[in-house]
PDB file of C-alpha atoms in Angstrom:
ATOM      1  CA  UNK A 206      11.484  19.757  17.500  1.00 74.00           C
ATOM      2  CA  UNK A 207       8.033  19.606  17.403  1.00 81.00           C
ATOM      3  CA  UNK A 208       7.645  16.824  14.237  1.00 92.00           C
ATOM      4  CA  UNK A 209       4.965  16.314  12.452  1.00 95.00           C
ATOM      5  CA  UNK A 210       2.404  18.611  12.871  1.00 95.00           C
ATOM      6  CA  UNK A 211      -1.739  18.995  11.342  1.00 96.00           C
ATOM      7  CA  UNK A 212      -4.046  21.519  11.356  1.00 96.00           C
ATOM      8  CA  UNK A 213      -7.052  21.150  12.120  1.00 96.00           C
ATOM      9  CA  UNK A 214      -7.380  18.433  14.400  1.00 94.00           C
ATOM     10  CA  UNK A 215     -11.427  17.836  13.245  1.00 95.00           C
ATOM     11  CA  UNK A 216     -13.372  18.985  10.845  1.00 96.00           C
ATOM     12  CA  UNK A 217     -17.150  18.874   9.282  1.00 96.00           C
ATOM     13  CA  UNK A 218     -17.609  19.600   5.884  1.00 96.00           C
ATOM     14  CA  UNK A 219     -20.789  19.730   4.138  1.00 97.00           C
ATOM     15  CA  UNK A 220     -20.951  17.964   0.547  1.00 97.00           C
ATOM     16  CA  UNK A 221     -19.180  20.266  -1.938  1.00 96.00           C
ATOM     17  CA  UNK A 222     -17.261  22.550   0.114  1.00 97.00           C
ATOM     18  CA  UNK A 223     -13.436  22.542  -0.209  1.00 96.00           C
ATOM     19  CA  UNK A 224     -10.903  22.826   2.474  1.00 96.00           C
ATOM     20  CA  UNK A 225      -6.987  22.367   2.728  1.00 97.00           C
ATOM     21  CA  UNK A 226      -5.581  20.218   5.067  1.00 97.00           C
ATOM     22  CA  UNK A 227      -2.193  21.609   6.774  1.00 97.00           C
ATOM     23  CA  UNK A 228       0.923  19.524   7.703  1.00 98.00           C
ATOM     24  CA  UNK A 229       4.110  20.711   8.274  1.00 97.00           C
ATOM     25  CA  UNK A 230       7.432  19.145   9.636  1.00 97.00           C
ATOM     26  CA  UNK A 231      10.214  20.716  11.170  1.00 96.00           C
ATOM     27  CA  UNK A 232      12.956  17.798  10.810  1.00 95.00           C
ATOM     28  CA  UNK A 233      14.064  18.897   6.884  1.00 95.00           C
ATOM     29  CA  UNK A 234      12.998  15.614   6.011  1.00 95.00           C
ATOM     30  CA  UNK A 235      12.442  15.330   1.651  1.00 93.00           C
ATOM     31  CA  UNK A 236      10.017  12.798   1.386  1.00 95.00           C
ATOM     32  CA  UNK A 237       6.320  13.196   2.754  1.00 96.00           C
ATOM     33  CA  UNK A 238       2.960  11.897   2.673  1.00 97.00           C
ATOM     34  CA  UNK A 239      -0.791  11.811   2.583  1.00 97.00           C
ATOM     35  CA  UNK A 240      -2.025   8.831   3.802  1.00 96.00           C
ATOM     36  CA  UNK A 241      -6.367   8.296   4.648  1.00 96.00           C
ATOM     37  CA  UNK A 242      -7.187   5.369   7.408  1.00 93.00           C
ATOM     38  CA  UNK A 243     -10.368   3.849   7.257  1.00 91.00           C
ATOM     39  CA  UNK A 244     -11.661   1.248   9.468  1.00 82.00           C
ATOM     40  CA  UNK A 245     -10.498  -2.236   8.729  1.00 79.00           C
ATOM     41  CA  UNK A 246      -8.977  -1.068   5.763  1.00 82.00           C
ATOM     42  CA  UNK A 247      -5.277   0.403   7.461  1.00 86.00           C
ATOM     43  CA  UNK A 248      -3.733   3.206   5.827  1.00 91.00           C
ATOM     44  CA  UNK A 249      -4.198   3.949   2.001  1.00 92.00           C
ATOM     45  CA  UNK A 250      -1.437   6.675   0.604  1.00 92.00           C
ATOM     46  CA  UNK A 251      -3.069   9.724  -0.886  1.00 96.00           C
ATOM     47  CA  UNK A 252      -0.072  11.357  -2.742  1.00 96.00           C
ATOM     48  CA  UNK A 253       3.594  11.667  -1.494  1.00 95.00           C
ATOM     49  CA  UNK A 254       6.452  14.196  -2.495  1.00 96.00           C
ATOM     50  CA  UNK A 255       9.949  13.413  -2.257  1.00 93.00           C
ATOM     51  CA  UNK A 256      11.474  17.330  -2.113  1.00 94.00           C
ATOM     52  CA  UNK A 257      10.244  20.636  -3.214  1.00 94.00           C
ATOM     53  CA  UNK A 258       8.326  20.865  -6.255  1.00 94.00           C
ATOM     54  CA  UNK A 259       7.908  17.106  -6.928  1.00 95.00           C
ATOM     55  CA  UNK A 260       4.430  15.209  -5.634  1.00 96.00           C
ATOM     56  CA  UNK A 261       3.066  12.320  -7.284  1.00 94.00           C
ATOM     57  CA  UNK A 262       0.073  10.142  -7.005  1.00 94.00           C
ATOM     58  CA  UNK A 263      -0.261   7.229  -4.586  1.00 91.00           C
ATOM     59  CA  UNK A 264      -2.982   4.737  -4.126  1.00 89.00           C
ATOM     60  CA  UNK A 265      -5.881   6.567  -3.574  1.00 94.00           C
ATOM     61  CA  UNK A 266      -5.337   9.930  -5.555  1.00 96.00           C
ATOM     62  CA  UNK A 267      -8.917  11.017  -6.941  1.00 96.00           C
ATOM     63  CA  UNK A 268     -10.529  14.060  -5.418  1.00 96.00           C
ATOM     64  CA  UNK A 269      -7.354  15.692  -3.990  1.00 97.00           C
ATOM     65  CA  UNK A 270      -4.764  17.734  -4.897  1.00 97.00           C
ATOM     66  CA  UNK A 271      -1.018  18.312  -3.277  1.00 97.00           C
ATOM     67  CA  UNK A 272       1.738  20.977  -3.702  1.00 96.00           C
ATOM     68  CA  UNK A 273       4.896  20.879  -2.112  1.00 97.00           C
ATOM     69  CA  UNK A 274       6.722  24.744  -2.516  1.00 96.00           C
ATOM     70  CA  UNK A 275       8.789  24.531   0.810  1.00 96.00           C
ATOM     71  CA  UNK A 276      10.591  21.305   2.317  1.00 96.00           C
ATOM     72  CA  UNK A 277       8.516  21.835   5.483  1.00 97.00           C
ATOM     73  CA  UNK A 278       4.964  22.165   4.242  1.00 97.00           C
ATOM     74  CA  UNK A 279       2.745  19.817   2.189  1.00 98.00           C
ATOM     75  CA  UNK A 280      -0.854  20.713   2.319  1.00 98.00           C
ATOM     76  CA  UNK A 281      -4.050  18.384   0.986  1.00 98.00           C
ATOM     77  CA  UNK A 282      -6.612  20.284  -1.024  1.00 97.00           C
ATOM     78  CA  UNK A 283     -10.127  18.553  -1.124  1.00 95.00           C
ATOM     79  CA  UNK A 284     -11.970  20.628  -3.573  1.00 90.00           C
ATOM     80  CA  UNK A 285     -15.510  19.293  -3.966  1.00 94.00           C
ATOM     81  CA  UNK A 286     -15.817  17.246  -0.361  1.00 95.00           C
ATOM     82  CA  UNK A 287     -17.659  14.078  -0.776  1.00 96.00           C
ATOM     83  CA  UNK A 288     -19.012  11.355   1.878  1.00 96.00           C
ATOM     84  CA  UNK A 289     -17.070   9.302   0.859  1.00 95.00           C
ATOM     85  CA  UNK A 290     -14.096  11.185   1.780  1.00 97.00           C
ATOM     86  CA  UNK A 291     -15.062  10.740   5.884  1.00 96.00           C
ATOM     87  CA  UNK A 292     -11.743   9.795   7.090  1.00 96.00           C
ATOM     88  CA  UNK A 293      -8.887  10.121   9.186  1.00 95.00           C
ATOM     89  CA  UNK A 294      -6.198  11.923   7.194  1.00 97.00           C
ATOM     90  CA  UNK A 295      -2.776  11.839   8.673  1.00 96.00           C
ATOM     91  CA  UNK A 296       0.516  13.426   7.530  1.00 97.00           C
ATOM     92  CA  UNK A 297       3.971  11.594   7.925  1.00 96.00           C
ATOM     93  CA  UNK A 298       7.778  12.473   6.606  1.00 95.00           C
ATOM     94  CA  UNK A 299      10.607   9.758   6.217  1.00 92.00           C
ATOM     95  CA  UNK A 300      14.411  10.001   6.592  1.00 85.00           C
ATOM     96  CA  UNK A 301      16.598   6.507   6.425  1.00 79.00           C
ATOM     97  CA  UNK A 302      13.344   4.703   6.118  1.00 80.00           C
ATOM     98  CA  UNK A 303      11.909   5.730   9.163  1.00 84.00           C
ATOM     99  CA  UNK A 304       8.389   7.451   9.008  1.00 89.00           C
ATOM    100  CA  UNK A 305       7.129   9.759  11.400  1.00 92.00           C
ATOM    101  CA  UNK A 306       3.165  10.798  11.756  1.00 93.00           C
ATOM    102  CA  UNK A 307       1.453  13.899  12.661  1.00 94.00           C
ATOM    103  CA  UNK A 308      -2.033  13.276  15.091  1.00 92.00           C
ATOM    104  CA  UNK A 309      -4.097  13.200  12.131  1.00 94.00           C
ATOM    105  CA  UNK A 310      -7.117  15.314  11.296  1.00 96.00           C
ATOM    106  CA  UNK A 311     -10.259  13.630  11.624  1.00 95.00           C
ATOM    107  CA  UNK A 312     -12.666  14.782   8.151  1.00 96.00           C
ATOM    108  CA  UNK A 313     -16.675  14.125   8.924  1.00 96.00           C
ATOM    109  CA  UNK A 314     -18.264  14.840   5.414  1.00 96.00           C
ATOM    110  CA  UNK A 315     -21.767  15.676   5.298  1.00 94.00           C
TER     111      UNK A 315
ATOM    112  CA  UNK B 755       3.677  -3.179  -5.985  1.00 67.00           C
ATOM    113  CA  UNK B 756       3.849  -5.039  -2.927  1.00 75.00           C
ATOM    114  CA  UNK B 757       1.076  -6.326  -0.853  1.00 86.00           C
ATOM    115  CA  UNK B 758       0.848  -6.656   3.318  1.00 92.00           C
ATOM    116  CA  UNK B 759      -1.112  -9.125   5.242  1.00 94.00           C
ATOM    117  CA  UNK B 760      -2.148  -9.226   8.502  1.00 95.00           C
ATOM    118  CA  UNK B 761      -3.780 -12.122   9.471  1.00 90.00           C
ATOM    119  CA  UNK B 762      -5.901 -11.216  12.321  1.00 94.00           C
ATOM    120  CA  UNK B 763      -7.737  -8.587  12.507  1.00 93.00           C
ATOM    121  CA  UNK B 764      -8.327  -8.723  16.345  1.00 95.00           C
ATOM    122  CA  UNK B 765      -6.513 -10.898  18.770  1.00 97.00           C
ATOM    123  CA  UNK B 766      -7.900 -10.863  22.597  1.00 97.00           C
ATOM    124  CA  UNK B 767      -5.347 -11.983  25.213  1.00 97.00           C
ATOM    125  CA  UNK B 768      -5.568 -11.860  29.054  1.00 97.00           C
ATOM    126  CA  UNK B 769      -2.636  -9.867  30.790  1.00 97.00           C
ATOM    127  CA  UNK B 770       0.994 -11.702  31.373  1.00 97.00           C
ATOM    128  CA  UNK B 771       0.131 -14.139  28.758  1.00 98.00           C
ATOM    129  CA  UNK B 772       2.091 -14.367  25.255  1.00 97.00           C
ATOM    130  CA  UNK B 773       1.029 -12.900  22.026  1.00 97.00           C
ATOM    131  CA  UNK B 774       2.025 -13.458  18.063  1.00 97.00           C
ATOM    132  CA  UNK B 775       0.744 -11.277  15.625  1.00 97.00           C
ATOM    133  CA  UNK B 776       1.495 -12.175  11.936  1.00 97.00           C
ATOM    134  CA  UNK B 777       1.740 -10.151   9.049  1.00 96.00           C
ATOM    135  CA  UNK B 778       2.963 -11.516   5.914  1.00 95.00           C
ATOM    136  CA  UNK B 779       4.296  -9.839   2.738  1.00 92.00           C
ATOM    137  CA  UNK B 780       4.522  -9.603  -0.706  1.00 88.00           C
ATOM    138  CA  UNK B 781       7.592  -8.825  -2.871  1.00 74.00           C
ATOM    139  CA  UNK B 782       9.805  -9.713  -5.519  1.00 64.00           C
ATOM    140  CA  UNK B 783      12.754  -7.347  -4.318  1.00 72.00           C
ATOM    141  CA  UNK B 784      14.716  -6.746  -1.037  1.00 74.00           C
ATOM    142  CA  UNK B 785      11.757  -4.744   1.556  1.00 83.00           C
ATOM    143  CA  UNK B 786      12.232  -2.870   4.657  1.00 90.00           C
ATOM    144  CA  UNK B 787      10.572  -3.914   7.411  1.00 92.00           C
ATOM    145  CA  UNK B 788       8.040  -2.267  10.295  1.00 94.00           C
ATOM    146  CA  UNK B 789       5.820  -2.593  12.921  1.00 96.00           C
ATOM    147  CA  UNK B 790       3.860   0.332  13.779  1.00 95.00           C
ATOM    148  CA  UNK B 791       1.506   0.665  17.220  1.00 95.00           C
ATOM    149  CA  UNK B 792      -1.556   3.089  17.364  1.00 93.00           C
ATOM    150  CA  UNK B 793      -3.030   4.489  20.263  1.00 92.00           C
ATOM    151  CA  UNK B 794      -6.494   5.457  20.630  1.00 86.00           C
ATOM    152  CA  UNK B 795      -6.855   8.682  18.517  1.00 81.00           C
ATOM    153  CA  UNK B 796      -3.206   9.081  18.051  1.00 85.00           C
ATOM    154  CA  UNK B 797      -0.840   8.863  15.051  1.00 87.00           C
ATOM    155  CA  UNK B 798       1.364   5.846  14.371  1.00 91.00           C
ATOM    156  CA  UNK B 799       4.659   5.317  16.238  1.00 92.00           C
ATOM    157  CA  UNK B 800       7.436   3.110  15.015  1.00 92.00           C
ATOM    158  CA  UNK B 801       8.080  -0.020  17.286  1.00 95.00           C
ATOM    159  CA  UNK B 802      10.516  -1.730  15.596  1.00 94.00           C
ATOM    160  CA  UNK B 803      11.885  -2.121  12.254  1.00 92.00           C
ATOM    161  CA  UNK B 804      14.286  -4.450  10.156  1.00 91.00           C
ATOM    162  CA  UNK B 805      16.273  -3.383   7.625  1.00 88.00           C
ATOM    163  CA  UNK B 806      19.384  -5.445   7.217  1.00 85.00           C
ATOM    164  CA  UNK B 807      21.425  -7.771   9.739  1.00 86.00           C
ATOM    165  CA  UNK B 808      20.069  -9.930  12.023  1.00 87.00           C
ATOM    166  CA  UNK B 809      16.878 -11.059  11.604  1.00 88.00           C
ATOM    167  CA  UNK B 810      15.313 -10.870  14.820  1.00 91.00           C
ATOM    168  CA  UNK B 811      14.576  -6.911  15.903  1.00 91.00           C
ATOM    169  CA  UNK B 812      13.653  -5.907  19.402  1.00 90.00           C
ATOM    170  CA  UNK B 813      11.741  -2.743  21.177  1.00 91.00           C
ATOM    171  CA  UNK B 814      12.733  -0.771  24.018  1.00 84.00           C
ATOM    172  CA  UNK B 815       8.943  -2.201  25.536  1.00 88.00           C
ATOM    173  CA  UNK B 816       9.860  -6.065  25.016  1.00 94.00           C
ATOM    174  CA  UNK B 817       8.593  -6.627  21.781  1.00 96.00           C
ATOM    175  CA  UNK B 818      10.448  -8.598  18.970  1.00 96.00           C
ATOM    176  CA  UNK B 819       9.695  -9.420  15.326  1.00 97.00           C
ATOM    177  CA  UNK B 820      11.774 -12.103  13.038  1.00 94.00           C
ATOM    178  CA  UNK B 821      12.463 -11.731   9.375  1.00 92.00           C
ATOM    179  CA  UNK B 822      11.503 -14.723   7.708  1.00 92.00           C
ATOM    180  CA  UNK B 823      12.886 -14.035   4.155  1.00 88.00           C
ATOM    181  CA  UNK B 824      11.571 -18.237   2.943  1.00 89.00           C
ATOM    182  CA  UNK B 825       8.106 -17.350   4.117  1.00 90.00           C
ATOM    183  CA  UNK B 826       7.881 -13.816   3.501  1.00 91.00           C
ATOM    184  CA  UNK B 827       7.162 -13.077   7.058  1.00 94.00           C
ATOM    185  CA  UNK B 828       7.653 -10.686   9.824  1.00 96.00           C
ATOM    186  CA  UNK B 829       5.483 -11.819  12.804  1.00 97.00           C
ATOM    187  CA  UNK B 830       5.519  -9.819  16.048  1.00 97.00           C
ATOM    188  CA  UNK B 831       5.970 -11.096  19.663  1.00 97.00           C
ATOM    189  CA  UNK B 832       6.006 -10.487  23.029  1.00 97.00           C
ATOM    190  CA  UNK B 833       6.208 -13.350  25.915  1.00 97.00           C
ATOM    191  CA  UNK B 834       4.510 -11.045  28.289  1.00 97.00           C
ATOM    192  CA  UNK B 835       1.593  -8.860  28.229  1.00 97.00           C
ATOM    193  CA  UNK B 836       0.612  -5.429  29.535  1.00 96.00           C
ATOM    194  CA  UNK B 837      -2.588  -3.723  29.483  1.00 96.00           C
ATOM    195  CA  UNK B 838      -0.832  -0.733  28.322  1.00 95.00           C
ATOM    196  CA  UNK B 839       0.151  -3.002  25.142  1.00 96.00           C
ATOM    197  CA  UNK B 840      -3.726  -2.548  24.226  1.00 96.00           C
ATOM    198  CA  UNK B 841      -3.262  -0.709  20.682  1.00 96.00           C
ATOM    199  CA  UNK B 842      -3.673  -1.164  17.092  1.00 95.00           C
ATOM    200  CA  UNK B 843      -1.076  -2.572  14.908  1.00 97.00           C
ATOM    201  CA  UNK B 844       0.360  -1.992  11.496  1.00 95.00           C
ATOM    202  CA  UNK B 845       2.472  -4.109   9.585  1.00 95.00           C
ATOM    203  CA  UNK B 846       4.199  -2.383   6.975  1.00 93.00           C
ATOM    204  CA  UNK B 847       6.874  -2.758   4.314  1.00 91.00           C
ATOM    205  CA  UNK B 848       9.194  -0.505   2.031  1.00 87.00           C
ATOM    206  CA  UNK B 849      10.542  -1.045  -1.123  1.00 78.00           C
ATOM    207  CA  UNK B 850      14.082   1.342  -1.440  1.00 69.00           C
ATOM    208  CA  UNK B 851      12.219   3.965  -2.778  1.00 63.00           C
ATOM    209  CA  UNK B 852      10.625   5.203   0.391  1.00 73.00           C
ATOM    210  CA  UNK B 853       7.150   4.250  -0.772  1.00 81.00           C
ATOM    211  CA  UNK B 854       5.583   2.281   2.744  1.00 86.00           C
ATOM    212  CA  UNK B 855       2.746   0.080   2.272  1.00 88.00           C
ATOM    213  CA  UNK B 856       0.546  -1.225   5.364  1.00 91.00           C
ATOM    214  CA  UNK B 857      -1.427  -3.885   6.337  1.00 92.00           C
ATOM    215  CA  UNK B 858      -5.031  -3.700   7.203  1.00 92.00           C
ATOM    216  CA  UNK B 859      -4.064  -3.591  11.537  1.00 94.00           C
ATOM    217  CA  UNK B 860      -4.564  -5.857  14.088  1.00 96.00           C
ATOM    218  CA  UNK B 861      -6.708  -4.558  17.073  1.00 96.00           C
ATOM    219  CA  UNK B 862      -4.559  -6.171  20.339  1.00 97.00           C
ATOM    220  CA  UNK B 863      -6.319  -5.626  23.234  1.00 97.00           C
ATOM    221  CA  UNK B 864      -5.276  -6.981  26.901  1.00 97.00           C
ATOM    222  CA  UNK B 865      -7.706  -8.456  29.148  1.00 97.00           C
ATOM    223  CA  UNK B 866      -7.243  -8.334  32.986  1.00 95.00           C
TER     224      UNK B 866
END
């Protein structure tokens, strides 16, 4: 199994643009998430799904967007990138509370 | 919702010496449990986790944490060392709705 995995692994954006970030996990695990780490400030979740067709918000919701049409894929739409959206992003899905992360994508916004 | 605190932020310790780092949390209702290491531009791997049952939880590296249910804590330990042990930390907890909330990390790192 490969587990958790993101595309792309960096990325510079200039203010405005959009982009999607990819994650996909091969372990048919329902529940997944967006989480965003800053420094000092741990991990803050995004928005989090728990099956096909069902996302909701989580902390830190404004100025993305989630869908969820397959159990393995759960991609992060930024639609009008913003500085203060510089961040690494990282993926995860849980199964018998147990999370497990993808490498993270590391978002320079500019 | 619940809250996670982690003390220290960064905790220096020379190599072969012991090490506690404390993270305390916030809840009203029965919580899951975690400790989570991070390696330099890596994601997160579990280390250890509690759910129910005893209250102190080991790693396969020679960590442990206790589950302090009175004083809402879940500190984590390790009598011994390594420079390999150099890694950020995460403290997290889960309410039975698979929502995980973290801690702000502790930055361990191992001096010869």
């Amino acid at each position: 199994n490969a587990g958790v995995t993101q595309t792309p692994k960096f990325r510079i954006l200039k203010i405005g643009q959009s982009m999607t970030l990819q994650c996909t996990q091969d372990m048919n695990h329902n529940y997944m998430y967006w989480y965003r780490q800053d420094p000092g400030m741990g991990l803050k979740l995004i928005y989090y799904s728990v099956g096909a067709g069902i996302t909701d918000k989580g902390e830190v919701p404004n100025g993305y967007n989630v869908s969820r049409s397959t159990t393995e894929d759960f991609p992060l739409r930024l639609e009008l990138a913003a500085p203060s959206q510089t961040s690494v992003y990282f993926c995860a899905s849980s199964y018998s509370q147990e999370q497990f992360f993808g490498p993270g994508t590391r978002l320079t916004v500019l | 919702a619940q809250s996670v605190t982690q003390l220290d932020s960064q905790v220096p310790v020379f190599e072969e010496a012991p090490v506690e780092l404390r993270c305390n949390y916030s809840s009203s209702v029965s919580v899951y449990l975690f400790w989570y290491v991070q390696y330099p531009n890596q994601g997160l791997q579990l280390l250890l986790k509690y759910l129910s049952g005893s209250t102190l939880v080991e790693s396969i590296n020679g960590f442990e944490a206790e589950f302090n249910k009175s004083q809402t804590s879940f500190h984590l330990r390790k009598p011994s060392v390594h420079i390999s042990d150099t890694a950020e930390y995460f403290c997290a907890v889960s309410n039975t709705g698979n929502q995980f909330y973290f801690g702000t990390g502790t930055s361990l790192t191992v001096i010869p």
